[in-house]
GROMACS .gro file of C-alpha atoms in nm:
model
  330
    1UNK     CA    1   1.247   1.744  -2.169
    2UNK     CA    2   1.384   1.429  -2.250
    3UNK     CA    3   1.229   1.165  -2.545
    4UNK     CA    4   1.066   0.859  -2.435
    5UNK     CA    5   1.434   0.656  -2.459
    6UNK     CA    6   1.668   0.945  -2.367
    7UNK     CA    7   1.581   0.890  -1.995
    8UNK     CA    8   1.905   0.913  -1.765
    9UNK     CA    9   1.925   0.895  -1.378
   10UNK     CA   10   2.005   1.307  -1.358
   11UNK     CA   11   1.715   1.357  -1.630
   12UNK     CA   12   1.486   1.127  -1.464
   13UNK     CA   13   1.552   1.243  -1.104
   14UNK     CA   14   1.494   1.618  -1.200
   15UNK     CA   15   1.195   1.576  -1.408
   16UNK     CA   16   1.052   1.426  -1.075
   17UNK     CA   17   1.168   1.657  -0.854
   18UNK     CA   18   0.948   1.907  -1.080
   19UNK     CA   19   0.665   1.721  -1.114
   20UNK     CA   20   0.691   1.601  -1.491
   21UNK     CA   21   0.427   1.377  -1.604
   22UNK     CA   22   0.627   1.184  -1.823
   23UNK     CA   23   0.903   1.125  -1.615
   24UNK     CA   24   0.655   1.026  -1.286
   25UNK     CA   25   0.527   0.779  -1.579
   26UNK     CA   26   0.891   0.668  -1.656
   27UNK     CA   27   0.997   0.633  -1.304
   28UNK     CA   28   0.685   0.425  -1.166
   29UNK     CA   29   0.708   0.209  -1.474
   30UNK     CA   30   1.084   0.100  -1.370
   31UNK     CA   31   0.944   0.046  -1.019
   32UNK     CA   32   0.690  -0.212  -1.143
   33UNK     CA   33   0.924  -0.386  -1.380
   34UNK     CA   34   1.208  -0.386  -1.078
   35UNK     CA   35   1.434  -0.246  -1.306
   36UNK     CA   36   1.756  -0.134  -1.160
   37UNK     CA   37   1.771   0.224  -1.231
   38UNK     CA   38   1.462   0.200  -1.025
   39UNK     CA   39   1.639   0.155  -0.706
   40UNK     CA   40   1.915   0.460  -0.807
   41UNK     CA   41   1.634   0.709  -0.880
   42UNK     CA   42   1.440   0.645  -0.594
   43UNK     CA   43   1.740   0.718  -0.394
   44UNK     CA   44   1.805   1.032  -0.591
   45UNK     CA   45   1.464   1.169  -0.507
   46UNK     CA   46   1.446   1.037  -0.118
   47UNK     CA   47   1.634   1.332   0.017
   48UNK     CA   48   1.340   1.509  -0.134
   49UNK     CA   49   1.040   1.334   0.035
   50UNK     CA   50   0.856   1.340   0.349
   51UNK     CA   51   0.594   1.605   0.211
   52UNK     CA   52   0.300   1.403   0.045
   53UNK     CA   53  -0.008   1.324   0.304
   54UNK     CA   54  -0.046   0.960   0.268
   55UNK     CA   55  -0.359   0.812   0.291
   56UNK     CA   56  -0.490   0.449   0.225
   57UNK     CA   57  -0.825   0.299   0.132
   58UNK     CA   58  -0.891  -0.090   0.140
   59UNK     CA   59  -1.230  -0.245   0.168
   60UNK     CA   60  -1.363  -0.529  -0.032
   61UNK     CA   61  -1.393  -0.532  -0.357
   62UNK     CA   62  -1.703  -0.315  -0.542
   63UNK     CA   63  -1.794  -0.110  -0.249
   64UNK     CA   64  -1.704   0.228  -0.432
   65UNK     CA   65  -1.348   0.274  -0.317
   66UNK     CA   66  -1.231   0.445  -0.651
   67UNK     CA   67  -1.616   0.608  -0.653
   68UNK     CA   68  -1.483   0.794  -0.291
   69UNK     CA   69  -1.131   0.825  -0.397
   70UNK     CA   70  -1.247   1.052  -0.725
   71UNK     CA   71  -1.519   1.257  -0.524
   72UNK     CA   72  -1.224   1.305  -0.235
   73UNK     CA   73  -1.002   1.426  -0.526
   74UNK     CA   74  -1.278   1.664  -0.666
   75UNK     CA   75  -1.304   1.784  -0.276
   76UNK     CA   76  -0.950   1.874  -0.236
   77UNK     CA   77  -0.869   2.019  -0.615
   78UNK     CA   78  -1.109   2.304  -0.472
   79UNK     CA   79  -0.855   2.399  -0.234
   80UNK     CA   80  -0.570   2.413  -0.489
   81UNK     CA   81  -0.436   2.069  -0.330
   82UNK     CA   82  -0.247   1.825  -0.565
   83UNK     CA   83  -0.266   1.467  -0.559
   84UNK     CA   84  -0.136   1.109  -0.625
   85UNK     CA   85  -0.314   0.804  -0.683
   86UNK     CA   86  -0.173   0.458  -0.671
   87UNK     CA   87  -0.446   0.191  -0.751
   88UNK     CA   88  -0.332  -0.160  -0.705
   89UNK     CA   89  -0.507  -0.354  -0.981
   90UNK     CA   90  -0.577  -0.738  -1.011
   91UNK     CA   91  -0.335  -0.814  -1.323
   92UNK     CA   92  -0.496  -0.935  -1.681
   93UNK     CA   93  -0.328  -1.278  -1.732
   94UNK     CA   94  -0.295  -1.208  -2.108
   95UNK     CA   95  -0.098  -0.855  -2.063
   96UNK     CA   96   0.020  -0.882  -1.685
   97UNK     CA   97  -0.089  -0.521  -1.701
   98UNK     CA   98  -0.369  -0.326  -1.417
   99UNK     CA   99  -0.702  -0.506  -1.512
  100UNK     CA  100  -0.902  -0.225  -1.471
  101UNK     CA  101  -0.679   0.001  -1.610
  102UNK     CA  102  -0.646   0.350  -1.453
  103UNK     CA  103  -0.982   0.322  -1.328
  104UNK     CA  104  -1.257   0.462  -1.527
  105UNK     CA  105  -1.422   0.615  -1.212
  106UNK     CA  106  -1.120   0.837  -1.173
  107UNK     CA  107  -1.150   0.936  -1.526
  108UNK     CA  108  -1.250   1.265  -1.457
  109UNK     CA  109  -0.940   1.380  -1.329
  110UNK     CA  110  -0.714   1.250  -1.576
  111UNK     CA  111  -0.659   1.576  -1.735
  112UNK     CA  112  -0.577   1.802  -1.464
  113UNK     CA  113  -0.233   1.861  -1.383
  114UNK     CA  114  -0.276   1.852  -1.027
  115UNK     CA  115  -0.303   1.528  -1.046
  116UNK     CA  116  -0.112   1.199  -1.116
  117UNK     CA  117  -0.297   0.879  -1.144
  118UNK     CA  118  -0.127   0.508  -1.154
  119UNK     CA  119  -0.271   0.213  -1.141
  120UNK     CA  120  -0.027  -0.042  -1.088
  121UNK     CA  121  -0.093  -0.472  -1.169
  122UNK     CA  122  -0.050  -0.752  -0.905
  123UNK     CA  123   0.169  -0.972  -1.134
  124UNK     CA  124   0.537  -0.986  -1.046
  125UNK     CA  125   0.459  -0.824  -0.713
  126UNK     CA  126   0.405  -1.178  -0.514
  127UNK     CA  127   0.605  -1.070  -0.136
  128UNK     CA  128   0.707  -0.747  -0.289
  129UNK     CA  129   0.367  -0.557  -0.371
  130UNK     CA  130   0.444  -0.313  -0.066
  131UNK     CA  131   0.768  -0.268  -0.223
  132UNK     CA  132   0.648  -0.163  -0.539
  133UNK     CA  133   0.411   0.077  -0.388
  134UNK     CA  134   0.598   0.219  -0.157
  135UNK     CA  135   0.852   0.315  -0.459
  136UNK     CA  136   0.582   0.459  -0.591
  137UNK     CA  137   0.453   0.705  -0.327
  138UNK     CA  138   0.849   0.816  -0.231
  139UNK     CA  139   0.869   0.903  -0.643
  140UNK     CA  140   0.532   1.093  -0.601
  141UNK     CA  141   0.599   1.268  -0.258
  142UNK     CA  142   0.968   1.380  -0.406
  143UNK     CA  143   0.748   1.540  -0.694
  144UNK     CA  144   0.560   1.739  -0.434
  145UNK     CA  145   0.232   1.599  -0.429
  146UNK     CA  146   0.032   1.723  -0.122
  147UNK     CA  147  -0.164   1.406  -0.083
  148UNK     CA  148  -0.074   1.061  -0.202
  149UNK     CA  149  -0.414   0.779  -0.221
  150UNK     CA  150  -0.285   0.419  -0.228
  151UNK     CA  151  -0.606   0.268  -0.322
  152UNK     CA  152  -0.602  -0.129  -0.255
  153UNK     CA  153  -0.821  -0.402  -0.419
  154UNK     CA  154  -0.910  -0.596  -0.122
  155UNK     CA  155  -0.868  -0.664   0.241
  156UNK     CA  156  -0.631  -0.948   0.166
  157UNK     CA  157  -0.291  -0.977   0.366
  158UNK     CA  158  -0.070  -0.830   0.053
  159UNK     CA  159  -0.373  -0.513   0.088
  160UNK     CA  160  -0.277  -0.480   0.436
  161UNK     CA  161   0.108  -0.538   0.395
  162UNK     CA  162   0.003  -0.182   0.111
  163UNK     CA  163  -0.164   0.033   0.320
  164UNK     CA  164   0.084  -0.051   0.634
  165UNK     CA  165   0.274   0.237   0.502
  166UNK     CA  166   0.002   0.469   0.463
  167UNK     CA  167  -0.058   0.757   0.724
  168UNK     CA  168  -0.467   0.755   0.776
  169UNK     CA  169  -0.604   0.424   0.711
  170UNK     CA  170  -0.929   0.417   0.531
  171UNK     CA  171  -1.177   0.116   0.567
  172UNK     CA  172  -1.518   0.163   0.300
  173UNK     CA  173  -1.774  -0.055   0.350
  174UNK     CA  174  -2.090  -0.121   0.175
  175UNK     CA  175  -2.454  -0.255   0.374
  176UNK     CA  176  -2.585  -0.544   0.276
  177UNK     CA  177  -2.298  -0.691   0.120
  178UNK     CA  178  -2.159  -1.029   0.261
  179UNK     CA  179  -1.764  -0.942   0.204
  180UNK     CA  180  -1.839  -0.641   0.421
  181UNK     CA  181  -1.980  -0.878   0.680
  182UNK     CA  182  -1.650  -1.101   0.638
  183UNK     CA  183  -1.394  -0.796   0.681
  184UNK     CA  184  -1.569  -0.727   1.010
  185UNK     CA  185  -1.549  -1.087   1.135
  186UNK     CA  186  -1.217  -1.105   1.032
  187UNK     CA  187  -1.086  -0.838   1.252
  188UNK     CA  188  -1.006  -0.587   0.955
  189UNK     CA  189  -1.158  -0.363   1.188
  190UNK     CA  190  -0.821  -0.318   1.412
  191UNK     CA  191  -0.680  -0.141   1.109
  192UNK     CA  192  -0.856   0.192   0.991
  193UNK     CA  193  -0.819   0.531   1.165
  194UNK     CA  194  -1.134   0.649   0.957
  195UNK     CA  195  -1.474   0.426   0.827
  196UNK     CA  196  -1.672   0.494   0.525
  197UNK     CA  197  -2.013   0.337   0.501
  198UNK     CA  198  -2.078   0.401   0.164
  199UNK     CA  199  -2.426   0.357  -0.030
  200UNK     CA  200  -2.582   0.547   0.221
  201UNK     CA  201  -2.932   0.512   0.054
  202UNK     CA  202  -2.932   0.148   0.097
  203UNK     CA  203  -3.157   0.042   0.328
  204UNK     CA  204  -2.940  -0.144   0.563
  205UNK     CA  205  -2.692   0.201   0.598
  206UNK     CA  206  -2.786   0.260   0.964
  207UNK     CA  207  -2.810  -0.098   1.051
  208UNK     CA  208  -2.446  -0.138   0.957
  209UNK     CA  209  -2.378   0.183   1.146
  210UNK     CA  210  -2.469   0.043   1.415
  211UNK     CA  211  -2.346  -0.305   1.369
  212UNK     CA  212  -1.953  -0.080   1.322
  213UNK     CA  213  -1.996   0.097   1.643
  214UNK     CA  214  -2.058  -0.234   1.848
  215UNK     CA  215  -1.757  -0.406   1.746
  216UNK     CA  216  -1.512  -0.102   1.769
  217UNK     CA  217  -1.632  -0.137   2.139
  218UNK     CA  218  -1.489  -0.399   2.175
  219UNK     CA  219  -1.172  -0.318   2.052
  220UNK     CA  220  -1.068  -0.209   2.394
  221UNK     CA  221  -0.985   0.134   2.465
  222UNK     CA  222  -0.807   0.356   2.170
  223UNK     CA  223  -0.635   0.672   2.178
  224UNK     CA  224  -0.815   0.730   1.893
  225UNK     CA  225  -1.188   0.630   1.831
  226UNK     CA  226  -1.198   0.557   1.441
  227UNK     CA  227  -1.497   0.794   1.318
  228UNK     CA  228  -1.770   0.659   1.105
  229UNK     CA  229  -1.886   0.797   0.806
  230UNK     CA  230  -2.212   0.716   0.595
  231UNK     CA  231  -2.136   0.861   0.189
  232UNK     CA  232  -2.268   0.799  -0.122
  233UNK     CA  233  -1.961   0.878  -0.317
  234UNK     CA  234  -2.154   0.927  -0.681
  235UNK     CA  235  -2.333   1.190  -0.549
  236UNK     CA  236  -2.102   1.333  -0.322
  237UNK     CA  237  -2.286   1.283  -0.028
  238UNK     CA  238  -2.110   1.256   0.363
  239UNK     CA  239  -1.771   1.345   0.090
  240UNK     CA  240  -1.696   1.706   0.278
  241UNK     CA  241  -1.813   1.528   0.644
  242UNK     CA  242  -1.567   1.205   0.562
  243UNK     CA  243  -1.266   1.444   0.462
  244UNK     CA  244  -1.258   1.654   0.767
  245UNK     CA  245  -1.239   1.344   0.987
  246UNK     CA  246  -0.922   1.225   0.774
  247UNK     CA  247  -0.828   1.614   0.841
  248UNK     CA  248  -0.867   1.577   1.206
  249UNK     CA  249  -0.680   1.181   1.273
  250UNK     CA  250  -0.420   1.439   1.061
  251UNK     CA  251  -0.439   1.644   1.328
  252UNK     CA  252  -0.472   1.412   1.612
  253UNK     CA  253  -0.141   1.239   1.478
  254UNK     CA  254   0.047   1.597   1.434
  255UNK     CA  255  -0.062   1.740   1.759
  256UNK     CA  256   0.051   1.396   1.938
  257UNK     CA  257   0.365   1.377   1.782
  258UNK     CA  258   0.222   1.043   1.638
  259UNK     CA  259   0.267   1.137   1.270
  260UNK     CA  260   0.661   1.125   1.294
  261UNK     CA  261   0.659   0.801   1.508
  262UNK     CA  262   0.403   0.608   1.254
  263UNK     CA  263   0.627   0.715   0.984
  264UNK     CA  264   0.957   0.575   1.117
  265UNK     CA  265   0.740   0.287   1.213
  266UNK     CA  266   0.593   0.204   0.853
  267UNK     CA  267   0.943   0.271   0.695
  268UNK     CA  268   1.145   0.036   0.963
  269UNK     CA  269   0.867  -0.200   0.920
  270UNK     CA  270   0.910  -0.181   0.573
  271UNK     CA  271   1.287  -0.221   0.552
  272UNK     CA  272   1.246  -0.569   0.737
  273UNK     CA  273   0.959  -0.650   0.504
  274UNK     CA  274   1.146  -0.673   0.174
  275UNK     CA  275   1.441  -0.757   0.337
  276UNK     CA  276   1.208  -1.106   0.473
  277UNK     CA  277   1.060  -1.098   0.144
  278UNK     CA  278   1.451  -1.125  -0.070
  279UNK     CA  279   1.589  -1.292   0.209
  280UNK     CA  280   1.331  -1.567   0.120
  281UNK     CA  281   1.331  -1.558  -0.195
  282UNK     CA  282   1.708  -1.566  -0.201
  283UNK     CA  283   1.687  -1.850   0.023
  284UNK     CA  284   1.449  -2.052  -0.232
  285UNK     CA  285   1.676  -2.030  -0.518
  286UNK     CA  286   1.973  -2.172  -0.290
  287UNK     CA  287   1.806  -2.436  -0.186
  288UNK     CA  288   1.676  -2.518  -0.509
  289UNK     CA  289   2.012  -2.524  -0.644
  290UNK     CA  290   2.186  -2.701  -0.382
  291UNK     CA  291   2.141  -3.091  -0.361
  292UNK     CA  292   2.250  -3.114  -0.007
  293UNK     CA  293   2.023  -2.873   0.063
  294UNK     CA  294   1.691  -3.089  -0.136
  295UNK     CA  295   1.827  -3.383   0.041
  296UNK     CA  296   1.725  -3.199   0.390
  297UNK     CA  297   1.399  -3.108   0.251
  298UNK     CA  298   1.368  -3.486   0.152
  299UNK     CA  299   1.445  -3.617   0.485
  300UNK     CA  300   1.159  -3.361   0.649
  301UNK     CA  301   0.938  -3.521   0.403
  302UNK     CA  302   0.993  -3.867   0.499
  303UNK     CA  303   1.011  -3.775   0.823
  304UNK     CA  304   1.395  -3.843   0.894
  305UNK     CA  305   1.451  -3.502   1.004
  306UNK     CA  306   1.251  -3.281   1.223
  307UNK     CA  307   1.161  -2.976   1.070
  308UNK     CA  308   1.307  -2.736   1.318
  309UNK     CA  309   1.659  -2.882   1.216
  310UNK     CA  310   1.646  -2.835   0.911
  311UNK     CA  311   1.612  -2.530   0.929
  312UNK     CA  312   1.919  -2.465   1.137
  313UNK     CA  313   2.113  -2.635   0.907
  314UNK     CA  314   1.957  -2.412   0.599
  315UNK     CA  315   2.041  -2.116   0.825
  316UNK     CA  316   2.365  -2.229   0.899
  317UNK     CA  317   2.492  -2.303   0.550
  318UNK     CA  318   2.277  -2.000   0.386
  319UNK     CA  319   2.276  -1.754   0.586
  320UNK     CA  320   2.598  -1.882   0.846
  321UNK     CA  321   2.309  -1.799   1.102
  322UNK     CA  322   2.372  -2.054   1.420
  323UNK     CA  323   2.714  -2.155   1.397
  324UNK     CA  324   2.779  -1.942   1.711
  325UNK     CA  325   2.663  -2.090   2.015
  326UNK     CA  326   2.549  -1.806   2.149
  327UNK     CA  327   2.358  -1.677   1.788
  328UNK     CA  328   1.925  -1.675   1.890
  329UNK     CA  329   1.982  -1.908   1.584
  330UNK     CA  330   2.075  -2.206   1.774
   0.00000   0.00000   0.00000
């Protein structure tokens, strides 16, 4: 196998394709530092994809989501089942690198080769985050991983942008704490196919049960009624119950013929995403370098020019978006 600089696209793309640990290391490296040969390998190894299960936790932050992600592992390794983990980390502003590392819960696993665990840093990733981690999961599904975690650190909107391309959503929560309170109110509750209460010991377990069930009433009428599941991940309590209700949305989405459709959906959604997300940041740098372009800005400012516009006008000259009168644009 190749040396840590004798990489090439053919070398790289095979030692994916069989599930080398260096060269999953290599490849999801590139994807973080949007290096080039990124981009080529990924779309060496696409043809390949569409195995891996994907499935993706957010929550707030310290409710035991890489707690439940390592017991889920330990669950699934019974059954001979490999697995990916992507962890997206808060980034150390002194290295830019994952601030928590590859997550010392999921230490455990670190020597089994069934499975592949990444954490991957914030930093860089402002607008492309999804991006990055979708990268990621296509280079682990073309190595043949069964099922693929993408493990977020929040509930913020860059969290949500992540696990939009995830096939089973899952939301952990943790009674009597007051971000779990906040996620609820702020209608993160639309998003999971599958709920873990975890810390079931705490005294306030059922309460919040019970608090989940009321306001997924009034979500309206769903296809699919998320299930709700009370764990306590370090003892691997409610783990077996909590997996076979991500079996069976599985099931519900395959039976359906939802599983294909949420797919295409994620990856179209996707393909606009970070084509907003350049497009933007394309249109930034113009702008920036373009005085007659500042001088529009200016005039918005000091309220020359309406905002609307100027932005026909940035379109126009950018983007040659409007100059038909018939383009939406105008």
């Amino acid at each position: 196998m190749a040396g840590r600089r004798d990489w090439t696209r053919d070398t790289l793309a095979d030692g994916v394709r069989n599930g080398d640990r260096r060269a999953l290391a290599r490849a999801i490296t590139l994807v973080e530092n949007g290096d080039p040969l990124a981009y080529d390998l990924v779309s060496d190894v696409y043809p390949a994809t569409g195995h891996a299960y994907a499935i993706g936790l957010t929550g707030p932050p310290g409710v035991g989501k890489s707690s439940l992600v390592s017991a889920l592992i330990r669950l699934v390794r019974e059954r001979d089942t490999t697995v990916g983990v992507v962890s997206v980390d808060p980034s150390s502003p002194f290295t830019q690198g994952a601030l928590l590392g590859d997550r010392i819960r999921l230490s455990d696993h670190f020597l089994d080769p069934g499975v592949f665990i990444r954490s991957m840093g914030t930093r860089g990733h402002l607008g492309g985050l999804a991006e990055a981690t979708l990268q990621a999961l296509l280079i682990l599904d073309a190595a043949r991983k069964d099922i693929v975690f993408l493990e977020t650190v929040g509930t913020g909107q860059s969290e949500v942008e992540v696990i939009g391309i995830a096939d089973t959503v899952l939301l952990v929560l943790m009674p009597g704490s007051g971000d779990s309170v906040q996620a609820l109110k702020a209608g993160i509750m639309e998003i999971p196919d599958v709920i873990a209460i975890n810390k079931s010991d705490h005294p306030a377990a059922k309460t919040m049960l019970n608090e989940v069930r009321s306001i997924l009433t009034l979500g309206g009428d769903r296809e699919w009624k998320p299930a709700i599941v009370l764990t306590e991940a370090t003892r691997g309590e409610g783990v077996p119950e909590l997996w076979e209700k991500i079996e069976a949305h599985r099931a519900y989405l395959e039976e359906s013929g939802q599983l294909e459709e949420r797919r295409a959906r994620n990856l179209a959604g996707e393909v606009f995403s970070v084509a907003s997300a350049r497009a933007k940041r394309h249109l930034e740098s113009v702008v920036r370098d373009d005085p007659e372009l500042r001088r529009l800005l200016d005039e918005v400012q000091s309220r020359q020019l309406d905002p609307l516009s100027a932005v026909r006008e940035i379109l126009e000259k950018v983007f040659h978006i409007g100059s038909d009168p018939d383009s939406p644009g105008t």
